[in-house]
Coordinates of C-alpha atoms in Angstrom, one line a residue:
M1 CA -13.6 -8.2 10.1
I2 CA -12.8 -4.9 8.5
N3 CA -16.4 -4.3 7.5
I4 CA -17.6 -5.1 11.0
L5 CA -15.1 -2.6 12.5
L6 CA -15.9 0.1 9.9
N7 CA -19.6 -0.2 10.5
K8 CA -19.1 1.2 14.0
Y9 CA -18.3 4.5 12.3
N10 CA -20.8 4.3 9.4
L11 CA -18.0 3.8 7.0
K12 CA -17.3 1.4 4.2
K13 CA -14.0 0.1 2.9
H14 CA -14.7 2.1 -0.3
D15 CA -14.5 5.3 1.8
I16 CA -11.0 4.4 2.9
F17 CA -9.8 3.9 -0.7
L18 CA -11.5 7.2 -1.6
L19 CA -9.3 8.9 1.1
L20 CA -6.2 7.1 -0.1
D21 CA -7.0 8.1 -3.7
N22 CA -7.3 11.7 -2.5
M23 CA -3.8 11.5 -1.0
L24 CA -2.2 10.2 -4.2
E25 CA -4.0 12.8 -6.2
N26 CA -2.2 15.3 -4.0
K27 CA 1.1 13.6 -5.1
V28 CA 2.4 12.5 -1.7
D29 CA 5.2 9.8 -1.6
F30 CA 3.0 7.8 0.7
G31 CA 0.3 8.3 3.3
D32 CA -1.8 6.3 5.8
I33 CA -5.0 6.4 7.8
Y34 CA -4.9 4.8 11.2
F35 CA -8.2 4.0 13.0
Q36 CA -8.0 2.9 16.6
L37 CA -10.5 2.0 19.3
K38 CA -9.0 1.2 22.7
E39 CA -10.4 0.1 26.0
Q40 CA -8.5 -0.6 29.2
E41 CA -9.5 -1.5 32.7
A42 CA -7.6 -2.3 35.9
W43 CA -8.8 -4.4 38.9
I44 CA -6.9 -3.9 42.1
L45 CA -6.6 -6.0 45.2
D46 CA -5.2 -4.2 48.2
N47 CA -5.2 -5.4 51.8
K48 CA -7.8 -8.2 51.0
I49 CA -10.1 -5.7 49.3
I50 CA -10.9 -5.9 45.6
K51 CA -11.9 -2.7 43.8
Q52 CA -12.3 -1.8 40.2
G53 CA -9.6 0.8 40.0
S54 CA -9.9 2.4 36.5
Y55 CA -11.5 2.3 33.1
F56 CA -10.3 4.0 30.0
Y57 CA -12.0 4.3 26.5
D58 CA -10.8 6.2 23.5
K59 CA -11.2 6.1 19.7
G60 CA -9.9 8.2 16.9
V61 CA -8.1 8.4 13.6
G62 CA -4.6 9.6 12.7
I63 CA -3.8 10.8 9.2
R64 CA -0.3 11.1 7.8
A65 CA 1.3 12.2 4.6
V66 CA 5.0 11.9 3.7
K67 CA 6.9 13.6 1.0
D68 CA 10.7 13.3 0.8
I69 CA 11.8 13.7 4.4
S70 CA 8.8 15.8 5.4
T71 CA 5.8 14.5 7.3
S72 CA 2.5 16.1 8.0
F73 CA 0.1 14.6 10.5
S74 CA -3.2 15.3 12.2
Y75 CA -5.7 13.3 14.2
T76 CA -9.3 13.5 15.3
N77 CA -11.6 11.6 17.6
S78 CA -14.7 12.7 15.6
I79 CA -14.9 9.9 13.1
T80 CA -17.1 10.9 10.2
L81 CA -16.4 10.8 6.5
K82 CA -16.7 14.5 6.2
N83 CA -14.2 15.0 9.0
L84 CA -11.8 12.5 7.5
I85 CA -11.9 14.2 4.1
Y86 CA -11.2 17.5 5.7
F87 CA -8.2 16.2 7.7
T88 CA -6.8 14.3 4.7
N89 CA -6.9 17.4 2.6
M90 CA -5.3 19.4 5.4
V91 CA -2.3 17.1 5.8
C92 CA -1.8 16.8 2.0
N93 CA -1.8 20.6 1.6
M94 CA 1.1 20.7 4.0
I95 CA 3.3 18.6 1.7
V96 CA 5.1 19.8 -1.4
N97 CA 3.6 18.2 -4.6
V98 CA 6.0 16.6 -7.0
K99 CA 4.8 13.3 -8.4
N100 CA 1.7 11.3 -9.0
N101 CA 0.6 7.7 -8.3
I102 CA -2.5 5.7 -9.0
I103 CA -3.8 3.3 -6.3
K104 CA -5.2 -0.1 -7.1
K105 CA -8.2 -0.8 -4.8
Q106 CA -7.5 -4.1 -3.0
L107 CA -8.3 -5.5 0.4
Y108 CA -6.0 -7.6 2.4
S109 CA -7.3 -9.0 5.7
D110 CA -6.5 -12.7 5.6
F111 CA -3.6 -13.8 7.9
K112 CA -3.2 -16.4 10.5
S113 CA -3.5 -14.5 13.8
M114 CA -0.9 -15.1 16.4
Y115 CA -3.3 -14.5 19.2
P116 CA -7.1 -15.0 19.9
Q117 CA -9.3 -12.1 18.8
F118 CA -11.6 -11.4 21.7
N119 CA -12.4 -8.6 24.2
P120 CA -11.1 -9.4 27.8
I121 CA -13.1 -6.5 29.2
N122 CA -16.3 -8.3 28.4
N123 CA -18.6 -8.5 31.4
D124 CA -18.7 -12.3 31.1
Y125 CA -15.2 -12.4 32.6
I126 CA -15.9 -10.3 35.8
E127 CA -16.4 -13.3 38.1
K128 CA -13.1 -14.8 36.8
K129 CA -11.2 -11.6 37.5
I130 CA -12.5 -11.4 41.0
Y131 CA -11.7 -15.0 41.6
I132 CA -8.1 -14.6 40.3
L133 CA -7.4 -11.7 42.7
N134 CA -8.8 -13.4 45.7
Y135 CA -7.0 -16.6 44.8
I136 CA -3.7 -14.7 44.7
D137 CA -4.2 -13.2 48.1
R138 CA -5.1 -16.6 49.7
L139 CA -2.3 -18.4 48.0
A140 CA 0.4 -15.9 49.0
R141 CA -0.7 -15.9 52.6
Q142 CA -0.6 -19.7 52.7
Q143 CA 3.0 -19.8 51.6
D144 CA 4.4 -18.2 54.8
S145 CA 3.2 -16.6 58.0
R146 CA 5.6 -13.7 57.4
V147 CA 3.4 -12.4 54.5
T148 CA 1.7 -9.3 55.8
D149 CA 0.3 -7.7 52.7
V150 CA -0.6 -8.7 49.2
Y151 CA -1.2 -6.2 46.4
A152 CA -2.2 -7.2 42.9
V153 CA -3.3 -5.5 39.7
L154 CA -5.1 -7.2 36.9
T155 CA -5.1 -5.1 33.7
C156 CA -7.1 -5.9 30.6
E157 CA -6.8 -4.1 27.3
Y158 CA -8.8 -4.4 24.0
E159 CA -7.7 -2.7 20.8
E160 CA -9.1 -2.5 17.3
I161 CA -7.1 -1.0 14.5
I162 CA -7.7 -0.4 10.8
I163 CA -4.9 0.9 8.6
G164 CA -5.3 2.2 5.1
S165 CA -2.0 2.8 3.3
T166 CA -1.2 4.2 -0.2
D167 CA 2.2 2.6 -0.7
D168 CA 1.2 -1.1 -0.5
R169 CA -2.4 -0.5 -1.8
S170 CA -4.1 -2.1 1.2
V171 CA -6.6 -1.8 4.0
L172 CA -5.8 -4.0 7.0
S173 CA -7.3 -4.6 10.4
D174 CA -6.4 -6.3 13.6
I175 CA -7.9 -7.0 17.1
R176 CA -5.3 -7.0 19.9
P177 CA -6.2 -8.3 23.3
L178 CA -3.8 -8.0 26.2
I179 CA -4.0 -9.1 29.8
H180 CA -1.4 -8.6 32.6
I181 CA -1.1 -9.3 36.3
T182 CA 1.4 -7.6 38.7
I183 CA 1.7 -9.3 42.1
Q184 CA 3.5 -7.5 45.0
V185 CA 4.0 -9.3 48.4
T186 CA 5.3 -7.8 51.6
V187 CA 6.9 -9.9 54.3
E188 CA 8.1 -8.8 57.8
Q189 CA 10.5 -10.4 60.3
N190 CA 12.4 -8.9 63.3
N191 CA 11.5 -5.3 62.3
S192 CA 12.8 -6.0 58.8
R193 CA 10.4 -5.5 55.9
E194 CA 10.9 -6.6 52.3
I195 CA 8.9 -6.7 49.1
G196 CA 8.8 -9.2 46.3
T197 CA 7.3 -8.7 42.9
S198 CA 6.3 -11.0 40.1
G199 CA 3.7 -11.4 37.4
G200 CA 3.2 -11.6 33.6
G201 CA 0.7 -11.7 30.8
G202 CA 0.3 -11.7 27.1
R203 CA -2.2 -11.8 24.3
F204 CA -4.1 -14.8 25.5
R205 CA -7.4 -15.7 27.1
I206 CA -7.9 -15.3 30.9
N207 CA -8.3 -19.1 31.3
E208 CA -4.6 -19.4 30.3
F209 CA -3.7 -18.0 33.7
F210 CA -4.8 -21.4 35.1
K211 CA -3.0 -23.5 32.6
K212 CA -0.4 -25.9 34.0
N213 CA 3.1 -24.5 33.9
T214 CA 5.3 -27.6 34.0
N215 CA 5.8 -28.8 37.6
K216 CA 5.2 -25.4 39.2
G217 CA 1.5 -25.4 39.0
T218 CA -0.5 -22.8 37.0
L219 CA 0.9 -19.4 35.8
I220 CA -1.0 -17.8 38.7
D221 CA 0.5 -20.3 41.2
T222 CA 4.0 -19.8 39.7
W223 CA 3.9 -16.0 39.8
T224 CA 2.3 -15.7 43.3
K225 CA 4.9 -18.1 44.8
E226 CA 7.7 -16.3 43.0
A227 CA 6.7 -13.0 44.6
V228 CA 6.7 -14.6 48.1
R229 CA 10.0 -16.3 47.4
I230 CA 11.8 -13.1 46.3
A231 CA 10.4 -11.2 49.3
L232 CA 11.6 -13.9 51.8
L233 CA 15.0 -14.1 50.0
S234 CA 15.5 -10.4 50.4
L235 CA 15.2 -10.8 54.2
F236 CA 18.4 -12.7 54.3
A237 CA 20.4 -11.1 51.5
K238 CA 23.8 -9.7 52.3
P239 CA 25.3 -6.5 51.0
S240 CA 26.8 -6.8 47.5
P241 CA 30.6 -6.4 47.0
S242 CA 31.8 -3.8 44.5
G243 CA 34.5 -4.1 41.9
L244 CA 35.2 -5.7 38.5
F245 CA 33.9 -9.3 38.4
P246 CA 32.7 -12.0 36.1
V247 CA 28.9 -11.7 36.0
I248 CA 26.4 -14.4 35.0
L249 CA 23.0 -13.2 33.9
G250 CA 20.0 -15.6 34.3
P251 CA 17.5 -16.4 31.5
G252 CA 14.5 -14.4 30.6
W253 CA 14.0 -10.9 32.0
P254 CA 17.7 -10.0 32.2
G255 CA 17.4 -9.8 28.4
I256 CA 16.2 -6.3 29.1
L257 CA 19.9 -5.3 29.1
F258 CA 20.1 -6.2 25.4
H259 CA 16.8 -4.5 24.7
E260 CA 18.0 -1.2 26.3
A261 CA 21.7 -1.2 25.6
V262 CA 21.7 -2.8 22.1
G263 CA 18.1 -2.9 20.7
H264 CA 17.3 0.8 20.9
G265 CA 20.6 1.6 19.2
L266 CA 19.5 -0.6 16.2
E267 CA 16.3 1.4 15.6
G268 CA 16.2 3.1 12.2
D269 CA 15.6 6.6 13.3
F270 CA 18.7 6.6 15.5
I271 CA 20.7 5.0 12.7
R272 CA 19.6 7.5 10.1
K273 CA 20.3 10.5 12.4
K274 CA 23.7 8.9 13.3
T275 CA 23.0 9.2 17.0
S276 CA 23.5 5.5 17.7
V277 CA 26.8 3.9 18.6
F278 CA 26.0 1.3 15.9
S279 CA 25.4 3.9 13.1
K280 CA 28.4 3.0 10.9
K281 CA 28.9 -0.6 12.0
K282 CA 26.7 -2.7 9.7
G283 CA 28.7 -5.7 8.5
H284 CA 31.2 -5.3 11.3
R285 CA 31.7 -7.4 14.4
V286 CA 29.9 -5.8 17.3
A287 CA 29.6 -8.8 19.7
S288 CA 31.1 -12.1 20.6
T289 CA 30.8 -14.8 18.0
L290 CA 28.4 -16.6 20.4
C291 CA 25.8 -13.8 20.0
T292 CA 22.9 -13.9 17.7
I293 CA 20.1 -11.4 18.5
V294 CA 16.7 -11.2 16.8
D295 CA 13.6 -9.2 17.0
N296 CA 10.6 -11.5 16.4
G297 CA 7.1 -10.1 16.4
T298 CA 5.6 -13.5 15.4
L299 CA 5.7 -15.4 18.6
N300 CA 2.3 -16.8 19.5
S301 CA 0.4 -14.9 22.2
K302 CA 3.4 -13.0 23.5
R303 CA 3.0 -9.5 24.9
G304 CA 5.2 -7.9 22.2
S305 CA 3.7 -9.8 19.3
I306 CA 1.7 -8.2 16.6
N307 CA 0.0 -9.6 13.5
I308 CA 0.8 -6.4 11.6
D309 CA 2.6 -3.3 12.7
D310 CA 0.9 0.1 13.1
E311 CA 1.6 0.9 9.5
G312 CA 0.0 -2.3 8.1
V313 CA 3.3 -4.2 7.5
P314 CA 3.2 -7.9 8.5
S315 CA 5.2 -8.6 11.6
Q316 CA 8.6 -10.4 10.9
Y317 CA 11.5 -12.4 12.3
N318 CA 14.4 -10.0 12.0
V319 CA 18.0 -11.1 12.6
L320 CA 19.8 -8.0 14.0
I321 CA 23.2 -9.5 15.0
K322 CA 24.3 -12.9 13.7
D323 CA 27.4 -14.7 15.2
G324 CA 28.5 -11.3 16.4
I325 CA 28.2 -9.5 13.0
L326 CA 25.7 -6.6 12.8
K327 CA 23.3 -7.6 10.0
S328 CA 20.3 -5.2 10.0
F329 CA 18.3 -2.5 11.7
L330 CA 14.7 -2.1 12.7
Q331 CA 12.7 0.1 10.3
D332 CA 9.4 1.8 10.0
K333 CA 8.1 3.1 6.7
L334 CA 9.4 6.7 7.1
N335 CA 13.0 5.9 8.0
A336 CA 13.1 3.1 5.5
H337 CA 11.8 5.5 2.8
I338 CA 14.5 8.1 3.6
M339 CA 17.2 5.5 3.8
N340 CA 16.0 3.6 0.6
K341 CA 15.4 0.5 2.6
K342 CA 12.3 -1.7 3.3
S343 CA 10.2 -1.6 6.5
T344 CA 10.9 -4.5 8.8
G345 CA 7.4 -4.5 10.3
N346 CA 8.5 -2.4 13.3
G347 CA 6.5 0.8 12.8
R348 CA 4.7 1.1 16.1
R349 CA 2.7 3.8 17.9
E350 CA 1.0 4.2 21.2
S351 CA -2.3 5.5 19.7
Y352 CA -3.9 7.3 16.8
A353 CA -2.7 10.6 18.3
H354 CA 1.0 9.6 17.8
L355 CA 3.2 9.2 14.8
P356 CA 4.7 5.7 14.3
M357 CA 8.4 5.1 14.7
P358 CA 10.8 2.1 14.6
R359 CA 10.3 0.1 17.8
M360 CA 11.1 -3.4 19.1
T361 CA 8.6 -6.3 19.5
N362 CA 10.1 -9.4 21.1
T363 CA 13.8 -9.0 21.2
Y364 CA 16.1 -11.8 22.5
L365 CA 19.5 -13.5 22.4
L366 CA 19.4 -17.0 20.8
A367 CA 20.4 -20.1 22.8
G368 CA 24.0 -21.4 22.8
I369 CA 25.4 -24.8 23.8
D370 CA 26.5 -24.4 27.4
T371 CA 24.6 -25.7 30.4
P372 CA 23.7 -23.2 33.2
T373 CA 25.5 -25.5 35.6
D374 CA 28.7 -25.4 33.5
I375 CA 28.5 -21.6 33.3
I376 CA 28.2 -21.2 37.1
N377 CA 31.0 -23.7 37.7
S378 CA 33.3 -21.6 35.5
V379 CA 33.3 -18.6 37.9
D380 CA 35.8 -18.5 40.8
Y381 CA 34.5 -15.3 42.3
G382 CA 31.6 -13.3 40.8
I383 CA 28.0 -12.3 40.7
Y384 CA 24.9 -14.3 39.5
A385 CA 22.2 -11.7 38.6
V386 CA 18.9 -13.5 38.2
N387 CA 16.6 -10.5 37.9
F388 CA 16.6 -6.7 37.4
S389 CA 14.3 -4.1 39.0
G390 CA 15.3 -1.1 36.9
G391 CA 18.0 0.7 34.9
Q392 CA 19.1 3.5 32.6
V393 CA 20.8 3.5 29.2
D394 CA 22.4 6.2 27.1
I395 CA 21.6 5.2 23.5
T396 CA 24.3 7.4 21.9
S397 CA 27.1 5.6 23.9
G398 CA 25.5 2.3 25.0
N399 CA 26.4 3.0 28.6
F400 CA 24.0 1.5 31.1
V401 CA 23.3 1.1 34.8
F402 CA 21.0 -1.7 36.0
T403 CA 19.9 -2.6 39.5
T404 CA 19.3 -6.2 40.5
S405 CA 16.2 -7.4 42.3
E406 CA 17.7 -10.9 42.8
A407 CA 21.4 -11.7 42.8
Y408 CA 23.9 -14.1 44.4
L409 CA 27.5 -14.3 45.2
I410 CA 29.5 -17.1 43.5
K411 CA 32.7 -18.6 45.0
N412 CA 34.6 -21.5 43.5
G413 CA 31.8 -22.3 41.1
K414 CA 29.1 -22.4 43.8
I415 CA 26.3 -20.1 44.6
I416 CA 27.0 -19.0 48.2
H417 CA 24.3 -16.6 49.3
P418 CA 21.9 -13.9 48.0
I419 CA 23.1 -10.3 47.8
K420 CA 21.2 -7.0 47.6
D421 CA 21.9 -3.5 46.3
A422 CA 24.0 -4.8 43.4
T423 CA 24.3 -2.4 40.5
L424 CA 25.6 -3.5 37.1
I425 CA 27.5 -0.7 35.3
G426 CA 29.0 -0.9 31.8
S427 CA 28.7 -0.4 28.1
G428 CA 26.5 -2.4 25.8
T429 CA 29.1 -2.7 23.1
E430 CA 31.8 -3.9 25.6
V431 CA 29.4 -6.4 27.2
M432 CA 28.6 -7.9 23.9
Q433 CA 32.3 -8.4 23.2
S434 CA 32.8 -9.9 26.7
I435 CA 30.3 -12.7 26.5
S436 CA 32.2 -16.0 26.7
M437 CA 29.5 -18.6 27.4
V438 CA 25.9 -18.7 26.2
G439 CA 23.4 -21.2 27.8
N440 CA 21.1 -23.7 26.1
N441 CA 18.1 -22.5 28.2
L442 CA 16.6 -19.6 26.1
C443 CA 13.6 -18.1 28.0
I444 CA 11.3 -15.3 27.0
D445 CA 10.2 -13.2 29.9
D446 CA 6.7 -13.7 31.3
G447 CA 5.3 -10.6 29.8
I448 CA 6.0 -7.8 32.3
G449 CA 7.7 -5.3 30.0
S450 CA 6.7 -2.0 28.4
C451 CA 9.0 0.2 26.4
V452 CA 8.9 4.0 26.5
K453 CA 10.4 6.0 23.7
N454 CA 9.7 9.7 23.0
G455 CA 6.9 9.5 25.5
Q456 CA 5.2 6.6 23.7
N457 CA 4.5 3.4 25.7
I458 CA 4.1 0.1 24.0
P459 CA 4.1 -3.6 25.2
V460 CA 7.3 -5.7 24.5
N461 CA 9.0 -8.9 25.5
V462 CA 12.6 -9.6 26.0
G463 CA 14.6 -12.8 26.5
Q464 CA 17.9 -14.6 26.6
P465 CA 19.5 -17.8 27.9
T466 CA 21.9 -17.8 30.8
I467 CA 25.1 -16.0 29.8
K468 CA 28.6 -15.3 31.2
I469 CA 30.1 -11.9 30.9
D470 CA 33.9 -12.1 31.7
R471 CA 34.3 -8.6 33.3
L472 CA 31.7 -6.1 34.4
T473 CA 31.7 -3.4 37.0
I474 CA 29.5 -4.0 40.0
G475 CA 28.5 -1.2 42.3
G476 CA 27.9 -2.5 45.8
T477 CA 28.2 -1.5 49.5
Y478 CA 31.6 -2.8 50.3

């Protein structure tokens, strides 16, 4: 596959090793060359009309050299051997020369891919894309006469990468497809108007949208009906109470709380700079003994999965917190190099024009032994938060604010009625200590998440089972 991709630029794998040799002759600690070709399209359905909303195409190369704690970096979208030699020399000349290495020319490209390698933007799929959007519109309107508008966006991405690296003596490549659907349904009743949103996606073929999803129909059926259900539910939701209550978080997407309030604080750059609340807590208890949190980039076809990271390191299953004890951090090559550690396969970047940094892939809390019913029954008066619509987190302190998009009031172990405008306010470290029950129903979200860090946007997944937090501040309207 590497030769096929390089042929597009009239390059050979020998040329890549020539550039890597040049880096080592300039005595850098390590360096890499990152090729990327990316296509993206979006098809939009709005008010029963389908239109091709946008198309994006870009290709280029990023070249990086590292010496001690210094990094030099440049990129170009003019991909010729002459240009690459020029930019390689330029970044090397910016680094202080101290030692020398010799690179052994090897090629590593054989791995079992965790997702199909195809281009979803291929014109052969156009009729399927049009059918999917029309189907969503028809199905949503069939669910209830109060549905007044259906808006859906089908996004397809195709990415090719080639990574040449001096430190592990390799040239690697990958093809990363990604498809995603967002469905937004508007309902109206008695001059009240509400919106419900659902959707998902991953690194799988378009036909997977029509695969049976247990007893709920296909993925498209499930997500469309879910958007309608949430919109209708909001019509009858009552104002949320405010105060300090037990809170139950549902499975799946509520795991975004751990991604934001815990996961980011375990990324190597924040640890090295000592700006994370977890900087000096490795080996210490940071959570309830019921909590084991992992970052796993090896899940088949998931949105956050990667065969290799953007530095050529194979994706891994990393245990971050085990039975409440902080075990490890997420590392890219640079921070691992400075901290005298190993990369964990978490060096990710948005594009060739960006430097890699430690980022999450699929981050989730492992399942426990409690049933969701037992967890709900254990609450005399509290909140059941099923889904979030947004939030903010301070990585240095772990403090967070999350707004629910679906939540319920619990009384005497029973779900009473839906509530709206509930805001969860707290500290990630305190929440981790306050988890007293963990469900047996681990669920990874449907593939709706993207993570932004230092202006770079990448796809991720989150997940968790149903959990009980003994005490959490709820901001409500009464």
